[in-house]
């Protein structure tokens, strides 16, 4: 097997277990310009690794049900008939080529290769003589005659996709097309204008072309492309530029760098890693490490992703709810790219640990378990918004999974790095011999694994096994004999020794129930973890129990929960509900699997011993909803009138409603609505056009029936909106008891400064039997 040196992180192989097997190793082409900062940990060829088990199944459906099945015609349409239907429609085909090439390089799937060849050929055919390969009409290209756009950004992804395709297939037309793109960029920037003016988000969208431009230099050996890459970095310091390096070397905070746009910033940092590798200049690496540390320390979710509303926010500002637009999948994927880069450049286990956290949790949580769909945002509570549309995250997510297995096995000189506990295998050159590593594991059921080494003759090499915090202490045996392995920066080290065919390394590691205490915004809550898996309470698995928002962990003896089934992976914990307070068993599942059927789920649950707010409301255990998600993170059935929600989304609406739905009917006689908060531009109901109405449902999915109105609600206007106080309550007494599974208050939203953006608010919605 050929040794692979200095392979590009983003263009590396996918490691999937599938029903396909490549007839021969598929090796990426070598670089003409060698790395001046060699990788401390080398990645392997895609055909050298297979992963089975839980992760292997997710990787397989990513290829079979997404990459092979996706309709690429809409992705190519904008190149054939300009302009495209969307400013960044041009990014999608390059992203698909990137992910699909990596998947094919692993599986050798003939059908996927055929599709790759066709799509690549059709994309190349759309290239114009001057090298332009975008979806804009001539008068709007590269922002030359108007403001910033996404044209350079889309060319970036065409470069990434076509360079990956060239590297694994040897297709020269793809490389030629990339050279023409590179030449056009050089001829345009800065000769005709600064590249900053051709990209949104303080120019970061355009300058993120840095990554593939450096790779183009290394594949061709052409120094002009390296010079252009250095120009891109220099442009950051132009007036009104993002000052990426300067900010990360001084403030060292990503939320205070440029406009804090997470996806674009991380993309530029990935490019800096490639530039450090190509030039050997470590000054490009230091700001990346500063950014990484800031994200891990202050902006990373327990589940391994970052960003709210696509931006890095203030220290420890990590809201859980869907309205916060948590963890854009493009951010999750680019965070994976960055950690892969840093793992390769440094060989340090801390980057592999973050990869594991992200891959098993937030990335997999954004993917539907079927593999055919993705979420744009993936909150830690609520419902997962899977959809079938073409958007950036639907194209990025499959790339993240295609890249994910690269951290499974690596090589550091003549040392094998083992960074997975899944059943898997790898083939690589060590000590002058071709060695096959066969790992048979009981993970994620139990913490036992055995690695068998297969080699034609004996060879001398070392072995390192990653020891994440959840797996410690790790115990090793070699051929049945216990050995004491030194801990080397998160790796258990077996120094170089002579290995022979059939030698066995047995791993015993911790794998059990962990309780994570919430901090900052999650104080008073707990999350549960099993190995690398963060768990969630999924309502679909707990029919008849309270809604996710009304569940807390019971005070129980160790262990706090137990493994219930291994396939699918489920767990059982003791919980209590807000209203009944009775301790009952509940099913938990990995966050990655939660909400797959469209139901609600929650990661952070009320901690053992933490009291619920006292309430006799029959709606206390119900699931809340509203007509528009809004931008506040409160709740309307938590018994706390100081937390509230709104329906604001900057769009007009003729009606708004707030509702709570129960699992089973309850008898109600009285409904109480508590006002949320009044803002200058809205937040109340326009009672002047009719009092807010109270409606109930008698059965699940049944029609809403009006039972009255909030007669005491004032006819408040923008001028005198001070009549409404935060938490002010309005009550409806029913003439006779009614049976209901859902209650809602509905009315016309009111606006202040901008009536076209009217919205309403609610602090609590309660119902009582008396």
XYZ file of C-alpha atoms in Angstrom:
770
model
C 0.000 0.000 0.000
C 1.277 3.448 -0.884
C 2.017 5.873 1.911
C -0.008 9.089 1.626
C 1.705 12.238 2.738
C 0.274 15.698 3.191
C -3.201 14.906 1.892
C -5.624 17.808 2.117
C -7.930 17.520 5.100
C -11.090 18.600 3.359
C -10.389 16.356 0.390
C -9.643 13.239 2.375
C -11.461 9.952 2.190
C -14.729 8.940 3.640
C -14.530 5.905 5.876
C -17.783 4.012 5.657
C -18.769 0.404 6.057
C -20.935 -0.544 3.111
C -21.914 -3.485 1.014
C -19.440 -2.327 -1.622
C -15.748 -3.069 -1.630
C -13.290 -1.318 -3.902
C -11.503 -3.746 -6.217
C -8.204 -1.975 -5.609
C -7.059 0.797 -3.317
C -8.161 4.222 -4.512
C -5.244 6.507 -3.777
C -5.389 10.310 -4.093
C -2.887 11.901 -6.419
C 0.258 13.269 -4.772
C 0.911 16.992 -4.419
C 3.548 18.621 -6.621
C 4.333 21.213 -3.952
C 5.213 19.332 -0.748
C 4.047 20.535 2.636
C 6.602 22.700 4.394
C 4.883 21.975 7.694
C 4.425 18.188 7.525
C 1.475 16.628 9.283
C 2.176 15.166 12.713
C -0.615 12.656 12.066
C -1.110 11.404 8.528
C -4.512 10.428 7.227
C -5.066 7.188 5.360
C -6.560 6.407 1.984
C -10.341 5.943 1.984
C -10.084 2.384 0.799
C -7.840 1.621 3.783
C -10.526 2.022 6.460
C -13.926 0.504 7.223
C -16.127 1.428 10.181
C -18.993 -0.730 11.379
C -21.373 -0.286 14.298
C -23.495 2.757 15.129
C -21.391 5.283 13.242
C -20.860 2.973 10.283
C -24.624 2.696 9.815
C -24.983 6.496 9.724
C -22.171 6.774 7.202
C -23.707 4.121 4.984
C -27.137 5.773 4.760
C -25.444 9.094 4.060
C -24.037 7.602 0.888
C -26.909 5.351 -0.139
C -29.913 7.479 0.761
C -28.537 10.981 0.264
C -25.502 11.285 -2.000
C -26.501 8.571 -4.444
C -30.181 9.563 -4.412
C -30.025 13.376 -4.525
C -31.348 15.022 -7.687
C -28.418 17.001 -9.086
C -30.361 18.649 -11.899
C -31.514 21.625 -9.767
C -27.904 22.016 -8.619
C -26.688 22.379 -12.214
C -29.580 24.413 -13.605
C -28.203 27.831 -12.656
C -24.959 27.172 -14.507
C -26.807 26.320 -17.698
C -29.415 29.083 -17.534
C -28.204 32.226 -15.789
C -29.030 33.747 -13.412
C -29.516 31.020 -10.874
C -32.610 30.887 -8.714
C -30.734 32.009 -5.614
C -27.589 34.101 -4.958
C -25.663 31.086 -3.624
C -27.322 28.308 -5.608
C -23.900 27.745 -7.186
C -22.398 26.302 -3.996
C -24.423 23.102 -3.953
C -22.975 21.118 -6.831
C -19.432 21.657 -5.548
C -20.442 20.493 -2.086
C -22.085 17.416 -3.570
C -18.999 16.602 -5.661
C -16.834 16.897 -2.575
C -18.919 14.560 -0.425
C -19.820 12.125 -3.200
C -16.211 11.749 -4.331
C -15.115 10.884 -0.822
C -17.946 8.368 -0.472
C -17.109 6.727 -3.796
C -13.413 6.638 -2.935
C -14.358 4.486 0.031
C -17.043 2.244 -1.401
C -16.000 1.868 -5.006
C -19.721 2.035 -5.829
C -19.971 1.955 -9.633
C -23.337 3.735 -9.664
C -21.992 6.613 -7.609
C -18.888 6.842 -9.806
C -21.070 7.013 -12.900
C -23.083 9.821 -11.356
C -19.911 11.634 -10.323
C -18.470 11.490 -13.832
C -21.686 12.805 -15.353
C -22.157 15.669 -12.903
C -18.509 16.733 -13.068
C -18.562 16.687 -16.871
C -21.755 18.751 -17.024
C -20.398 21.290 -14.575
C -17.124 21.637 -16.487
C -19.058 22.015 -19.737
C -20.783 25.086 -18.267
C -17.465 26.899 -17.758
C -17.007 29.973 -19.943
C -13.812 30.657 -21.938
C -12.464 33.149 -19.377
C -12.795 30.567 -16.605
C -16.036 31.822 -15.081
C -18.011 28.954 -13.520
C -20.852 30.600 -11.646
C -24.554 31.369 -11.872
C -24.530 35.179 -12.247
C -25.192 37.170 -15.419
C -22.163 39.124 -16.760
C -23.156 42.510 -15.353
C -23.420 41.124 -11.806
C -20.372 38.884 -11.553
C -17.956 39.024 -8.639
C -19.672 42.149 -7.359
C -17.797 44.239 -9.918
C -20.722 46.527 -10.658
C -22.729 46.307 -7.466
C -22.331 45.329 -3.830
C -21.029 42.142 -2.313
C -22.465 38.826 -3.476
C -21.875 35.092 -3.282
C -20.139 34.551 -6.608
C -16.599 33.988 -5.305
C -18.091 31.843 -2.535
C -19.736 29.551 -5.090
C -16.513 29.339 -7.074
C -14.829 28.227 -3.838
C -17.067 25.189 -3.626
C -16.623 24.399 -7.308
C -12.884 24.400 -6.665
C -13.259 22.134 -3.633
C -15.535 19.708 -5.454
C -13.565 19.530 -8.686
C -10.171 19.351 -6.981
C -11.412 16.464 -4.824
C -12.779 14.738 -7.900
C -9.485 15.239 -9.738
C -7.416 14.066 -6.781
C -9.237 10.734 -6.506
C -10.029 10.025 -10.164
C -7.094 11.636 -11.958
C -9.511 13.526 -14.233
C -7.378 16.200 -15.914
C -10.344 18.201 -17.243
C -11.351 18.898 -13.653
C -7.892 20.225 -12.788
C -7.837 22.335 -15.949
C -11.189 23.867 -15.015
C -9.838 24.689 -11.560
C -6.752 26.349 -13.014
C -8.982 28.515 -15.184
C -10.996 29.538 -12.109
C -7.786 30.362 -10.260
C -6.478 32.403 -13.168
C -9.739 34.361 -13.396
C -9.616 35.164 -9.680
C -6.030 36.373 -9.992
C -6.943 38.535 -12.985
C -9.888 40.059 -11.113
C -8.579 40.626 -7.585
C -7.104 43.004 -6.660
C -6.539 44.313 -10.201
C -10.181 45.334 -10.682
C -11.295 45.610 -7.057
C -10.591 44.351 -3.573
C -11.875 40.858 -2.977
C -13.452 42.113 0.260
C -16.047 43.995 -1.771
C -16.975 40.756 -3.556
C -18.085 38.909 -0.435
C -20.623 39.337 2.318
C -19.896 39.313 6.060
C -17.048 41.835 6.006
C -15.635 40.053 2.965
C -15.159 36.715 4.770
C -17.422 34.849 2.339
C -15.129 35.709 -0.562
C -11.785 35.310 1.215
C -12.754 31.806 2.352
C -11.687 30.706 -1.134
C -8.288 30.585 0.597
C -8.542 26.856 1.347
C -8.937 25.506 -2.214
C -6.580 28.143 -3.662
C -3.780 26.783 -1.449
C -4.665 23.245 -2.519
C -4.637 24.319 -6.165
C -1.099 25.613 -5.609
C -0.003 22.338 -4.045
C -1.572 20.152 -6.738
C -0.101 22.189 -9.605
C 3.081 23.563 -8.046
C 2.180 26.973 -9.522
C 3.463 29.694 -7.141
C 0.953 32.241 -8.499
C -1.806 30.552 -6.568
C 0.198 30.683 -3.338
C 0.833 34.397 -3.944
C -2.912 34.895 -4.384
C -3.555 33.018 -1.141
C -1.175 35.380 0.658
C -3.028 38.322 -0.890
C -6.316 36.988 0.509
C -4.888 36.959 4.023
C -3.370 40.415 3.560
C -6.738 41.774 2.412
C -8.174 41.134 5.882
C -6.267 44.183 7.125
C -7.607 46.567 4.508
C -9.853 49.404 5.748
C -13.194 47.895 6.793
C -11.699 44.413 6.512
C -12.447 41.557 8.948
C -9.006 41.771 10.651
C -9.226 38.055 11.381
C -5.633 37.438 12.448
C -5.313 40.740 14.288
C -8.514 40.189 16.284
C -7.664 36.611 17.178
C -4.180 37.588 18.309
C -5.411 40.464 20.502
C -8.951 39.969 21.818
C -8.729 36.224 21.082
C -12.522 35.991 20.920
C -14.446 34.840 17.872
C -17.522 36.845 18.854
C -15.386 39.979 18.606
C -13.816 39.057 15.269
C -15.281 40.649 12.130
C -19.078 40.352 12.431
C -18.866 37.052 14.344
C -20.442 35.089 11.447
C -19.516 31.552 12.409
C -19.607 29.588 9.137
C -17.619 32.068 7.082
C -15.073 32.684 9.846
C -14.440 28.985 10.409
C -14.051 28.514 6.650
C -11.276 31.094 6.643
C -9.599 29.408 9.598
C -9.591 26.103 7.717
C -7.838 27.978 4.908
C -5.235 29.323 7.352
C -4.428 25.742 8.345
C -3.798 24.856 4.702
C -1.649 27.964 4.329
C 0.419 27.040 7.388
C 0.945 23.566 5.924
C 1.972 24.929 2.513
C 4.304 27.684 3.746
C 5.642 26.164 6.954
C 4.863 29.435 8.725
C 3.364 28.708 12.133
C 2.203 32.305 12.528
C -0.849 31.281 10.514
C -1.614 28.557 13.054
C -1.565 30.615 16.250
C -4.746 32.641 15.595
C -6.525 29.412 14.638
C -5.590 27.850 17.960
C -6.754 30.977 19.802
C -10.119 30.768 18.057
C -10.408 27.051 18.784
C -9.731 27.554 22.483
C -12.248 30.404 22.745
C -14.951 28.304 21.097
C -14.293 25.246 23.265
C -14.124 27.260 26.472
C -17.073 29.602 26.003
C -19.176 28.921 22.913
C -19.455 25.195 22.341
C -22.569 23.208 23.175
C -22.323 19.995 25.167
C -23.232 18.302 21.892
C -20.264 19.674 19.958
C -21.436 22.573 17.835
C -21.711 26.342 18.111
C -23.577 29.459 16.951
C -27.014 30.931 17.444
C -28.625 32.639 14.498
C -25.477 31.683 12.530
C -23.237 33.911 14.723
C -20.930 33.439 17.674
C -22.570 35.113 20.663
C -21.492 36.341 24.094
C -19.601 34.177 26.578
C -21.622 31.141 27.663
C -24.692 32.313 25.759
C -25.923 28.850 24.782
C -29.732 28.801 24.616
C -31.339 25.437 23.930
C -34.631 26.239 22.221
C -35.464 26.208 18.526
C -36.172 29.947 18.429
C -32.466 30.590 19.118
C -31.579 28.976 15.779
C -28.998 26.728 17.383
C -25.987 25.245 15.597
C -26.271 25.819 11.874
C -25.258 22.537 10.252
C -22.768 24.386 8.036
C -21.061 25.525 11.241
C -21.060 21.976 12.594
C -19.455 20.634 9.411
C -16.833 23.377 9.237
C -16.007 22.838 12.926
C -15.315 19.219 11.989
C -13.059 20.370 9.142
C -11.138 22.646 11.484
C -10.595 19.946 14.105
C -9.457 17.497 11.426
C -6.948 20.053 10.207
C -5.611 20.635 13.704
C -5.499 16.916 14.495
C -3.378 16.309 11.420
C -1.114 19.293 11.948
C -0.475 18.646 15.662
C -1.345 15.013 16.337
C -2.949 16.134 19.619
C -5.773 14.030 21.036
C -7.804 17.052 22.182
C -8.833 17.714 18.596
C -9.859 14.094 18.096
C -11.926 14.328 21.283
C -13.843 17.290 19.890
C -14.361 15.448 16.617
C -15.884 12.506 18.453
C -18.185 14.772 20.453
C -19.441 16.571 17.351
C -19.790 13.559 15.077
C -21.711 11.381 17.554
C -23.929 14.227 18.691
C -24.636 17.443 16.848
C -23.710 16.317 13.343
C -25.596 13.032 13.612
C -28.497 14.848 15.311
C -28.874 17.097 12.283
C -29.062 14.051 10.005
C -32.305 12.100 9.899
C -31.496 8.499 10.936
C -32.691 7.401 7.488
C -29.882 9.488 6.010
C -32.037 11.199 3.405
C -32.674 14.524 5.131
C -31.013 17.173 7.281
C -31.847 20.035 9.624
C -30.656 23.581 9.012
C -30.585 24.302 12.762
C -30.665 21.634 15.472
C -31.739 22.795 18.918
C -31.214 20.894 22.149
C -34.955 20.925 22.804
C -38.101 21.186 20.726
C -38.643 19.617 17.323
C -36.161 18.952 14.549
C -37.025 20.931 11.409
C -36.217 18.391 8.699
C -37.172 19.606 5.241
C -36.593 18.633 1.637
C -35.456 21.967 0.245
C -32.117 22.888 -1.285
C -30.150 24.908 1.211
C -26.571 25.295 2.403
C -26.957 22.924 5.349
C -28.532 20.133 3.325
C -25.402 20.256 1.186
C -22.921 20.681 4.052
C -24.167 17.950 6.384
C -23.299 15.051 4.056
C -19.791 16.505 3.726
C -19.402 16.426 7.494
C -20.250 12.739 7.633
C -18.074 12.005 4.617
C -15.166 13.621 6.479
C -16.014 12.173 9.886
C -14.162 8.830 9.829
C -10.788 10.361 8.975
C -10.030 10.568 12.676
C -10.578 6.816 13.178
C -7.049 5.652 12.379
C -4.015 7.747 11.539
C -0.261 7.277 11.304
C 2.506 9.266 12.959
C 5.696 8.007 11.328
C 5.904 4.382 12.377
C 3.226 4.716 15.045
C -0.383 3.610 14.609
C -2.963 6.006 16.067
C -6.227 4.351 17.129
C -8.965 6.935 17.678
C -12.130 4.862 17.476
C -13.763 2.224 19.647
C -16.137 1.048 16.896
C -15.769 -2.324 15.227
C -13.569 -1.364 12.316
C -10.465 -2.139 10.327
C -7.629 -0.289 8.652
C -4.719 -1.178 6.410
C -1.533 0.888 6.419
C 2.237 0.674 6.135
C 4.142 0.420 9.413
C 7.719 -0.676 10.004
C 8.158 -1.546 6.347
C 5.205 -3.923 6.302
C 1.582 -3.660 5.250
C -0.393 -4.058 8.445
C -4.120 -4.738 8.760
C -5.712 -3.574 11.989
C -8.896 -5.502 12.829
C -10.851 -4.133 15.802
C -13.779 -6.138 17.150
C -15.656 -4.111 19.744
C -18.646 -4.339 22.063
C -19.023 -0.552 21.952
C -21.486 1.083 22.543
C -22.914 -1.699 24.737
C -19.841 -2.455 26.832
C -16.328 -1.083 27.197
C -14.382 -3.948 25.667
C -12.525 -4.164 22.395
C -9.841 -6.340 20.836
C -7.440 -5.311 18.090
C -5.790 -8.067 16.044
C -2.761 -7.190 13.910
C -2.254 -8.948 10.597
C 1.093 -8.639 8.803
C 3.124 -10.906 6.513
C 6.295 -10.768 8.628
C 7.180 -9.148 11.920
C 7.612 -5.382 12.022
C 8.589 -2.793 14.605
C 6.216 0.078 15.274
C 4.433 1.877 18.101
C 0.742 2.115 18.922
C -1.211 4.987 20.466
C -4.814 4.640 21.634
C -6.842 7.778 22.302
C -8.238 8.064 25.835
C -11.208 10.476 25.948
C -12.362 11.575 29.404
C -15.454 9.368 29.287
C -13.346 6.228 28.591
C -10.778 6.682 31.378
C -9.244 4.703 32.872
C -8.176 2.700 29.823
C -6.535 -0.652 30.502
C -4.473 -2.481 27.879
C -3.291 -6.012 27.425
C -0.942 -7.336 24.751
C -1.474 -11.010 24.013
C -3.215 -11.416 27.360
C -0.524 -9.674 29.407
C -1.385 -6.404 31.158
C 0.843 -3.518 30.112
C 1.260 -0.072 31.616
C 0.898 2.454 28.809
C 2.254 5.947 29.306
C -0.199 8.807 28.796
C 1.106 11.090 26.086
C -1.171 14.122 25.646
C -4.356 12.089 25.739
C -2.967 9.006 23.998
C -2.089 5.742 25.732
C 1.328 4.938 24.268
C 2.718 1.498 23.570
C 6.333 2.233 22.543
C 7.770 0.729 19.394
C 8.237 -3.026 19.624
C 8.302 -6.038 17.359
C 4.821 -7.133 16.342
C 4.007 -10.382 14.586
C 0.961 -11.681 12.752
C -1.952 -12.399 15.083
C -0.784 -10.229 17.973
C -3.693 -8.894 19.999
C -4.224 -5.629 21.883
C -7.166 -5.817 24.276
C -8.783 -2.568 25.395
C -10.942 -2.212 28.494
C -12.434 1.232 28.959
C -15.105 2.928 31.037
C -18.538 3.006 29.448
C -21.342 3.928 31.764
C -23.913 6.441 32.910
C -22.771 10.022 33.491
C -24.693 13.037 34.762
C -23.560 16.454 33.548
C -24.475 19.355 35.829
C -25.767 22.401 33.989
C -24.012 25.743 34.276
C -24.814 29.306 33.282
C -28.106 29.188 31.373
C -28.606 25.526 32.293
C -28.169 25.922 36.037
C -30.582 23.647 37.875
C -30.635 21.206 34.969
C -28.767 18.015 34.187
C -27.857 16.204 30.994
C -27.149 12.489 30.700
C -24.281 10.948 28.750
C -23.266 7.410 27.829
C -19.755 7.249 26.440
C -19.651 9.929 23.723
C -23.450 9.947 23.353
C -25.425 12.825 24.866
C -28.953 11.569 25.583
C -32.380 13.143 25.249
C -35.894 12.565 26.546
C -37.979 11.854 23.440
C -41.751 12.166 23.774
C -42.307 9.600 21.024
C -40.581 6.983 23.190
C -42.648 7.923 26.252
C -46.302 7.861 25.264
C -48.514 8.630 28.203
C -45.824 10.460 30.161
C -45.528 14.211 30.523
C -44.149 16.447 27.805
C -40.403 16.988 27.618
C -40.674 20.461 29.104
C -42.404 19.068 32.224
C -39.976 16.232 32.987
C -37.204 16.208 35.571
C -34.739 13.603 36.776
C -35.742 11.822 39.971
C -33.490 11.484 42.990
C -32.178 7.994 42.442
C -29.243 5.894 43.546
C -26.401 5.079 41.203
C -26.410 4.371 38.351
C -28.598 7.314 37.302
C -29.769 5.373 34.240
C -29.166 2.024 32.566
C -28.776 0.658 29.068
C -32.114 -0.736 27.924
C -31.533 -1.970 24.360
C -28.425 -1.957 22.182
C -30.154 -1.816 18.808
C -31.670 0.668 18.658
C -29.672 2.287 21.414
C -32.054 3.171 24.269
C -31.720 3.822 27.986
C -34.008 3.908 31.011
C -33.979 6.578 33.725
C -36.249 7.463 36.613
C -38.073 10.763 36.092
C -40.812 12.844 37.698
C -43.270 15.251 36.123
C -44.056 18.769 37.217
C -47.638 18.024 38.216
C -47.798 14.439 39.447
C -44.356 14.334 41.120
C -44.544 10.533 40.873
C -41.299 8.728 40.017
C -41.657 6.663 36.868
C -39.298 5.017 34.350
C -38.721 6.849 31.079
C -36.870 5.996 27.889
C -33.967 8.115 26.720
C -32.230 7.930 23.364
C -29.106 9.488 21.865
C -29.628 13.134 20.927
C -28.690 11.973 17.434
C -31.811 9.772 17.275
C -34.255 12.006 19.144
C -37.111 13.729 17.328
C -36.824 11.591 14.209
C -40.604 11.193 13.976
C -41.262 14.913 14.302
C -42.001 14.877 18.030
C -40.511 16.961 20.812
C -37.386 16.073 22.778
C -35.109 17.690 25.371
C -31.453 17.250 26.354
C -31.266 19.354 29.522
C -33.758 18.082 32.122
C -34.534 19.485 35.536
C -31.808 18.232 37.849
C -32.454 15.764 40.682
C -33.568 17.736 43.712
C -34.354 20.885 41.724
C -37.934 21.860 42.387
C -40.499 22.705 39.766
C -42.432 25.934 40.108
C -45.585 25.211 42.124
C -48.775 25.130 40.078
C -52.120 23.348 40.064
C -52.598 24.001 36.371
C -53.744 20.890 34.539
C -51.616 22.087 31.622
C -48.388 21.876 33.640
C -47.294 18.618 31.993
C -48.369 19.645 28.516
C -46.463 20.573 25.377
C -46.523 24.221 24.473
C -46.683 25.669 20.973
C -47.442 28.944 19.242
C -48.338 30.253 15.821
C -44.874 31.715 15.207
C -41.701 30.656 16.953
C -40.521 34.167 17.831
C -37.189 35.165 19.313
C -37.573 34.758 23.085
C -36.443 31.704 25.025
C -39.100 31.501 27.763
C -41.940 29.082 28.413
C -45.692 29.433 28.852
C -46.211 26.422 31.113
C -43.263 26.469 33.482
C -45.125 28.140 36.347
C -42.852 31.183 36.076
C -44.504 34.407 34.890
C -41.091 36.058 34.474
C -40.268 33.857 31.508
C -42.230 34.585 28.356
C -42.385 33.972 24.626
C -43.289 36.154 21.654
C -44.372 35.551 18.076
C -42.139 38.187 16.500
C -40.605 37.195 13.148
C -40.661 40.567 11.318
C -43.526 39.326 9.136
C -47.210 40.286 9.069
C -49.787 37.922 10.558
C -53.553 38.251 10.809
C -53.779 36.059 13.925
C -51.516 34.722 16.653
C -52.113 31.933 19.127
C -50.489 30.277 22.145
C -51.405 26.680 23.007
C -50.659 23.818 25.391
C -51.463 20.217 24.425
C -51.833 17.282 26.827
C -51.240 13.565 26.321
C -54.683 12.767 27.736
C -57.900 14.769 28.259
C -58.317 16.799 31.433
C -61.321 18.538 32.921
C -61.071 22.323 32.951
C -63.318 24.993 34.406
C -61.059 28.039 34.312
C -58.397 29.354 31.851
C -55.808 31.979 32.808
C -53.668 33.851 30.285
C -50.684 35.889 31.549
C -49.377 38.696 29.335
C -45.700 38.460 28.449
C -44.048 41.792 27.772
C -44.946 44.921 25.854
C -42.358 46.313 23.426
C -42.259 49.527 21.426
C -43.118 47.591 18.286
C -45.677 45.106 19.632
C -46.126 42.247 22.039
C -49.860 42.342 22.792
C -53.212 41.484 21.240
C -55.198 44.134 19.390
C -58.322 43.861 21.518
C -59.787 46.850 19.733
C -60.692 44.542 16.870
C -61.965 41.800 19.162
C -60.992 40.326 22.508
C -58.568 37.363 22.510
C -60.569 34.133 22.202
C -60.163 30.953 24.248
C -60.492 27.665 22.362
C -60.194 24.001 23.326
C -59.793 20.657 21.602
C -61.793 17.722 22.846
C -59.521 15.090 21.305
C -56.126 14.865 19.645
C -56.280 16.376 16.160
C -59.882 17.437 16.627
C -61.331 20.833 15.705
C -60.788 23.886 17.874
C -63.955 24.974 19.672
C -64.486 28.448 21.041
C -65.454 28.479 24.723
C -65.240 32.206 25.409
C -63.012 35.272 25.363
C -60.752 37.199 27.723
C -63.300 39.917 28.433
C -60.989 41.819 30.755
C -58.216 42.218 28.187
C -57.873 45.992 27.485
C -58.257 47.609 24.093
C -54.628 48.700 24.243
C -53.072 50.888 21.549
C -49.467 51.758 20.770
C -49.930 55.036 22.576
C -51.189 53.639 25.876
C -49.597 50.181 25.861
C -48.460 50.827 29.410
C -51.857 49.507 30.495
C -50.450 45.995 30.193
C -47.957 44.903 32.829
C -45.558 41.951 32.511
C -47.244 38.836 33.867
C -50.654 40.517 34.127
C -53.353 37.807 34.208
C -56.685 37.572 32.405
C -59.187 34.861 33.238
C -62.083 33.056 31.604
C -64.474 31.036 33.758
C -66.348 28.415 31.760
C -70.070 28.144 32.451
C -69.609 24.408 32.964
C -66.646 21.975 33.087
C -65.193 20.862 29.768
C -62.927 17.996 28.752
C -59.922 19.106 26.706
C -56.610 17.786 25.421
C -55.507 21.242 24.301
C -56.163 24.873 25.178
C -55.209 27.950 23.217
C -55.662 31.712 23.268
C -55.972 33.310 19.844
C -56.285 36.899 18.653
C -55.005 39.602 16.353
C -51.412 40.685 17.103
C -50.737 44.358 17.702
C -47.859 46.492 16.495
C -46.349 49.725 17.645
C -43.693 51.364 15.497
C -44.322 49.026 12.564
C -47.851 47.569 12.406
C -46.820 45.314 9.497
C -44.567 43.417 11.907
C -47.171 43.078 14.677
C -46.702 40.317 17.234
C -47.988 39.156 20.605
C -46.519 37.697 23.794
C -47.444 35.276 26.576
C -45.898 34.493 29.965
C -48.170 31.664 31.116
C -51.172 29.728 29.838
C -52.891 27.804 32.617
C -56.109 25.871 33.079
C -57.688 24.662 36.302
C -60.288 22.091 37.216
C -61.845 24.437 39.776
